């Protein structure tokens, strides 16, 4: 929730010069938050992490557990997807330009993720492979992946992703305020859809608690596809604008 509030405040800073009022963003929050939570939950249900000991088939056999968010299980990619669809519905309802509006929200999404990742630290989850580096973190036995039960210290993967998201925030802010770069409306959000999935793709190589379908890391596959498609769309849109 702290991440959501910080993200909204940042969006307000980018939105005011574009003519959007502060009230517009606070009105947008429930439209973004509710689908975002539902999307994050469904992502987990479809592709639960290995350490949860659960599977999609288990949820099908126990449908009452699907909404049991208080027992854990939320996936950021699904949260982003659900939140963006909610913002799209909000823009249609208010007759607001979605590409223009989502550009103001994109850096706030990354900021919200950067802050939210610290919840993984509190819960002792989303840690990486075993490590003896000075900044490695100790994971208590109860939270260790079974194959590594005898190993105490690991890469702080949540921290790596948090720092990477902060870098995305700075880059998007820099692009948005640059006098030399002029992107079409909606392209700043495409930059986010390139940057975050690319970083997440490579960080997945360090992750122990992956969501596998067969032997395929689905998070990694979806991140790669998202980044490539977004890059192609960005190039097409900006070349079209340049020609015009």
Tab-separated table of C-alpha atoms in Angstrom:
chain	number	residue	atom	x	y	z
A	1	UNK	CA	0.000	0.000	0.000
A	2	UNK	CA	2.931	2.319	0.661
A	3	UNK	CA	4.126	1.528	-2.858
A	4	UNK	CA	0.701	2.343	-4.291
A	5	UNK	CA	0.521	5.688	-2.494
A	6	UNK	CA	4.064	6.641	-3.532
A	7	UNK	CA	3.348	5.624	-7.126
A	8	UNK	CA	0.188	7.726	-7.237
A	9	UNK	CA	2.014	10.755	-5.850
A	10	UNK	CA	4.649	10.406	-8.561
A	11	UNK	CA	1.958	10.048	-11.221
A	12	UNK	CA	0.346	13.261	-9.979
A	13	UNK	CA	3.677	15.083	-10.452
A	14	UNK	CA	3.828	13.940	-14.091
A	15	UNK	CA	0.122	14.436	-14.704
A	16	UNK	CA	-0.337	18.035	-13.593
A	17	UNK	CA	1.741	19.508	-16.467
A	18	UNK	CA	-0.426	17.447	-18.826
A	19	UNK	CA	-3.619	18.938	-17.403
A	20	UNK	CA	-4.746	16.144	-15.074
A	21	UNK	CA	-5.962	17.066	-11.606
A	22	UNK	CA	-4.839	15.376	-8.413
A	23	UNK	CA	-8.417	14.208	-7.823
A	24	UNK	CA	-8.346	12.306	-11.118
A	25	UNK	CA	-5.530	10.091	-9.850
A	26	UNK	CA	-7.131	9.386	-6.495
A	27	UNK	CA	-10.360	8.493	-8.313
A	28	UNK	CA	-8.302	6.123	-10.454
A	29	UNK	CA	-6.857	4.199	-7.482
A	30	UNK	CA	-9.747	1.736	-6.862
A	31	UNK	CA	-10.033	1.130	-10.611
A	32	UNK	CA	-6.358	0.166	-10.615
A	33	UNK	CA	-6.043	-1.495	-7.210
A	34	UNK	CA	-8.932	-3.982	-7.261
A	35	UNK	CA	-8.168	-5.481	-10.714
A	36	UNK	CA	-4.483	-5.344	-9.800
A	37	UNK	CA	-4.966	-7.496	-6.698
A	38	UNK	CA	-7.212	-9.911	-8.603
A	39	UNK	CA	-4.696	-10.114	-11.448
A	40	UNK	CA	-1.822	-10.718	-9.036
A	41	UNK	CA	-3.776	-13.505	-7.367
A	42	UNK	CA	-4.734	-15.161	-10.634
A	43	UNK	CA	-1.106	-15.052	-11.784
A	44	UNK	CA	-0.148	-16.982	-8.653
A	45	UNK	CA	-3.019	-19.455	-9.053
A	46	UNK	CA	-2.097	-20.186	-12.667
A	47	UNK	CA	1.645	-20.328	-11.987
A	48	UNK	CA	2.313	-20.871	-8.262
A	49	UNK	CA	5.912	-20.751	-7.080
A	50	UNK	CA	7.745	-23.968	-6.310
A	51	UNK	CA	8.133	-23.274	-2.595
A	52	UNK	CA	4.372	-22.899	-2.129
A	53	UNK	CA	4.024	-26.644	-2.712
A	54	UNK	CA	0.848	-25.912	-4.682
A	55	UNK	CA	-0.166	-26.272	-8.315
A	56	UNK	CA	-2.871	-24.985	-10.634
A	57	UNK	CA	-4.478	-28.420	-10.487
A	58	UNK	CA	-4.604	-28.186	-6.678
A	59	UNK	CA	-6.489	-24.897	-6.921
A	60	UNK	CA	-8.934	-26.477	-9.361
A	61	UNK	CA	-9.603	-29.182	-6.791
A	62	UNK	CA	-9.860	-26.591	-3.994
A	63	UNK	CA	-11.577	-23.579	-5.610
A	64	UNK	CA	-12.363	-22.065	-2.228
A	65	UNK	CA	-8.636	-21.406	-1.759
A	66	UNK	CA	-8.353	-19.263	-4.891
A	67	UNK	CA	-9.476	-16.117	-3.092
A	68	UNK	CA	-7.555	-16.890	0.132
A	69	UNK	CA	-5.075	-14.070	-0.383
A	70	UNK	CA	-4.410	-13.906	3.368
A	71	UNK	CA	-2.574	-17.235	2.996
A	72	UNK	CA	-0.115	-15.662	0.553
A	73	UNK	CA	0.347	-15.809	-3.182
A	74	UNK	CA	0.452	-12.695	-5.389
A	75	UNK	CA	2.348	-12.250	-8.658
A	76	UNK	CA	3.548	-8.792	-9.704
A	77	UNK	CA	3.211	-9.410	-13.479
A	78	UNK	CA	-0.461	-10.264	-13.011
A	79	UNK	CA	-0.861	-7.262	-10.742
A	80	UNK	CA	0.552	-4.933	-13.385
A	81	UNK	CA	-1.640	-6.472	-16.091
A	82	UNK	CA	-4.786	-6.245	-13.974
A	83	UNK	CA	-3.975	-2.702	-12.864
A	84	UNK	CA	-3.359	-1.491	-16.422
A	85	UNK	CA	-6.642	-3.032	-17.618
A	86	UNK	CA	-8.372	-1.242	-14.740
A	87	UNK	CA	-6.769	2.051	-15.758
A	88	UNK	CA	-7.918	1.443	-19.346
A	89	UNK	CA	-11.501	0.997	-18.113
A	90	UNK	CA	-11.171	4.144	-15.994
A	91	UNK	CA	-9.948	6.168	-18.980
A	92	UNK	CA	-12.828	4.946	-21.131
A	93	UNK	CA	-15.291	5.831	-18.386
A	94	UNK	CA	-13.843	9.326	-17.981
A	95	UNK	CA	-13.211	9.770	-21.733
A	96	UNK	CA	-9.500	10.326	-21.064
A	97	UNK	CA	-6.757	9.479	-23.572
A	98	UNK	CA	-5.356	6.179	-22.311
A	99	UNK	CA	-1.918	6.492	-24.019
A	100	UNK	CA	-1.442	9.988	-22.607
A	101	UNK	CA	-2.653	9.050	-19.128
A	102	UNK	CA	-0.739	5.772	-18.824
A	103	UNK	CA	2.512	7.603	-19.585
A	104	UNK	CA	2.036	9.563	-16.369
A	105	UNK	CA	1.456	6.352	-14.407
A	106	UNK	CA	4.336	4.271	-15.816
A	107	UNK	CA	7.111	5.625	-13.531
A	108	UNK	CA	4.757	5.257	-10.560
A	109	UNK	CA	4.238	1.573	-11.378
A	110	UNK	CA	7.976	0.997	-11.217
A	111	UNK	CA	8.234	2.976	-7.967
A	112	UNK	CA	5.414	0.957	-6.430
A	113	UNK	CA	7.204	-2.247	-7.381
A	114	UNK	CA	10.500	-1.002	-5.922
A	115	UNK	CA	8.849	-0.342	-2.572
A	116	UNK	CA	6.625	-3.415	-2.634
A	117	UNK	CA	9.589	-5.737	-3.089
A	118	UNK	CA	10.626	-5.004	0.503
A	119	UNK	CA	7.627	-7.059	1.552
A	120	UNK	CA	9.584	-10.022	0.173
A	121	UNK	CA	12.370	-9.189	2.629
A	122	UNK	CA	9.913	-9.173	5.530
A	123	UNK	CA	8.437	-12.502	4.392
A	124	UNK	CA	11.867	-14.026	3.609
A	125	UNK	CA	10.879	-14.808	0.030
A	126	UNK	CA	12.149	-14.023	-3.456
A	127	UNK	CA	15.742	-14.707	-2.554
A	128	UNK	CA	18.283	-15.887	-5.079
A	129	UNK	CA	20.824	-18.665	-5.260
A	130	UNK	CA	23.167	-19.425	-2.358
A	131	UNK	CA	25.810	-16.750	-1.917
A	132	UNK	CA	28.699	-15.838	0.376
A	133	UNK	CA	28.913	-12.242	-0.835
A	134	UNK	CA	29.096	-9.527	1.863
A	135	UNK	CA	25.537	-8.419	1.097
A	136	UNK	CA	24.052	-11.937	1.122
A	137	UNK	CA	21.061	-12.355	3.430
A	138	UNK	CA	20.309	-15.128	5.906
A	139	UNK	CA	17.104	-17.079	5.328
A	140	UNK	CA	15.645	-18.985	8.267
A	141	UNK	CA	15.294	-22.771	7.762
A	142	UNK	CA	11.494	-22.630	7.615
A	143	UNK	CA	11.626	-20.397	4.526
A	144	UNK	CA	14.328	-22.199	2.565
A	145	UNK	CA	13.690	-24.138	-0.627
A	146	UNK	CA	13.932	-27.841	0.416
A	147	UNK	CA	16.887	-28.597	-1.880
A	148	UNK	CA	18.931	-25.929	-0.068
A	149	UNK	CA	17.782	-26.583	3.486
A	150	UNK	CA	21.348	-26.718	4.828
A	151	UNK	CA	22.457	-23.416	3.274
A	152	UNK	CA	21.916	-20.206	5.244
A	153	UNK	CA	22.861	-17.245	3.011
A	154	UNK	CA	21.494	-16.227	-0.386
A	155	UNK	CA	21.463	-13.451	-2.966
A	156	UNK	CA	18.973	-10.724	-1.912
A	157	UNK	CA	17.069	-10.992	-5.172
A	158	UNK	CA	14.278	-8.769	-3.894
A	159	UNK	CA	16.873	-6.024	-3.340
A	160	UNK	CA	18.298	-6.403	-6.847
A	161	UNK	CA	14.842	-6.021	-8.345
A	162	UNK	CA	13.995	-3.107	-6.057
A	163	UNK	CA	17.146	-1.244	-7.111
A	164	UNK	CA	16.515	-2.057	-10.768
A	165	UNK	CA	12.996	-0.662	-10.516
A	166	UNK	CA	14.332	2.540	-8.982
A	167	UNK	CA	16.692	2.810	-11.948
A	168	UNK	CA	13.700	2.437	-14.268
A	169	UNK	CA	11.935	5.263	-12.413
A	170	UNK	CA	14.923	7.552	-12.900
A	171	UNK	CA	15.273	6.656	-16.579
A	172	UNK	CA	11.572	7.169	-17.341
A	173	UNK	CA	11.616	10.481	-15.482
A	174	UNK	CA	14.704	11.544	-17.425
A	175	UNK	CA	13.129	10.607	-20.760
A	176	UNK	CA	9.896	12.384	-19.899
A	177	UNK	CA	11.723	15.609	-18.975
A	178	UNK	CA	14.310	15.509	-21.754
A	179	UNK	CA	14.320	18.371	-24.253
A	180	UNK	CA	16.009	16.171	-26.859
A	181	UNK	CA	13.661	13.181	-26.671
A	182	UNK	CA	10.090	13.579	-27.858
A	183	UNK	CA	8.067	10.384	-27.743
A	184	UNK	CA	4.518	9.778	-28.892
A	185	UNK	CA	1.843	9.444	-26.253
A	186	UNK	CA	1.940	5.928	-24.837
A	187	UNK	CA	5.576	5.327	-25.752
A	188	UNK	CA	6.867	6.057	-22.251
A	189	UNK	CA	4.739	3.185	-21.000
A	190	UNK	CA	6.192	0.993	-23.748
A	191	UNK	CA	9.643	1.916	-22.426
A	192	UNK	CA	8.556	0.540	-19.052
A	193	UNK	CA	7.268	-2.624	-20.751
A	194	UNK	CA	10.699	-3.073	-22.293
A	195	UNK	CA	12.807	-2.197	-19.257
A	196	UNK	CA	11.101	-4.129	-16.473
A	197	UNK	CA	10.588	-7.434	-18.331
A	198	UNK	CA	14.181	-7.321	-19.592
A	199	UNK	CA	15.571	-6.951	-16.074
A	200	UNK	CA	13.150	-9.531	-14.690
A	201	UNK	CA	14.192	-11.994	-17.426
A	202	UNK	CA	17.830	-11.912	-16.340
A	203	UNK	CA	17.073	-11.859	-12.605
A	204	UNK	CA	15.081	-15.082	-13.043
A	205	UNK	CA	18.389	-16.878	-13.669
A	206	UNK	CA	19.236	-16.241	-9.993
A	207	UNK	CA	15.864	-17.262	-8.653
A	208	UNK	CA	15.345	-20.609	-6.941
A	209	UNK	CA	11.614	-20.315	-6.383
A	210	UNK	CA	10.520	-20.328	-10.022
A	211	UNK	CA	7.103	-20.963	-11.557
A	212	UNK	CA	7.634	-23.895	-13.901
A	213	UNK	CA	5.321	-25.439	-16.476
A	214	UNK	CA	7.123	-28.615	-17.363
A	215	UNK	CA	10.723	-27.437	-17.545
A	216	UNK	CA	9.855	-23.954	-18.806
A	217	UNK	CA	10.174	-20.919	-16.546
A	218	UNK	CA	6.909	-19.239	-17.502
A	219	UNK	CA	7.786	-15.919	-15.860
A	220	UNK	CA	10.952	-15.760	-17.921
A	221	UNK	CA	9.188	-16.723	-21.155
A	222	UNK	CA	6.399	-14.181	-20.698
A	223	UNK	CA	8.874	-11.440	-19.767
A	224	UNK	CA	10.914	-12.100	-22.915
A	225	UNK	CA	7.838	-12.046	-25.166
A	226	UNK	CA	6.523	-8.852	-23.531
A	227	UNK	CA	9.842	-7.016	-23.928
A	228	UNK	CA	10.288	-8.013	-27.575
A	229	UNK	CA	6.718	-7.117	-28.585
A	230	UNK	CA	6.920	-3.780	-26.737
A	231	UNK	CA	10.237	-2.950	-28.419
A	232	UNK	CA	8.784	-3.692	-31.860
A	233	UNK	CA	5.721	-1.550	-31.135
A	234	UNK	CA	7.897	1.298	-29.865
A	235	UNK	CA	10.062	1.264	-33.001
A	236	UNK	CA	7.025	1.144	-35.319
A	237	UNK	CA	5.220	3.962	-33.478
A	238	UNK	CA	8.230	6.267	-33.305
A	239	UNK	CA	9.240	5.677	-36.928
A	240	UNK	CA	5.679	6.410	-38.004
A	241	UNK	CA	5.692	9.646	-35.995
A	242	UNK	CA	9.072	10.646	-37.469
A	243	UNK	CA	7.827	10.092	-41.021
A	244	UNK	CA	4.753	12.216	-40.341
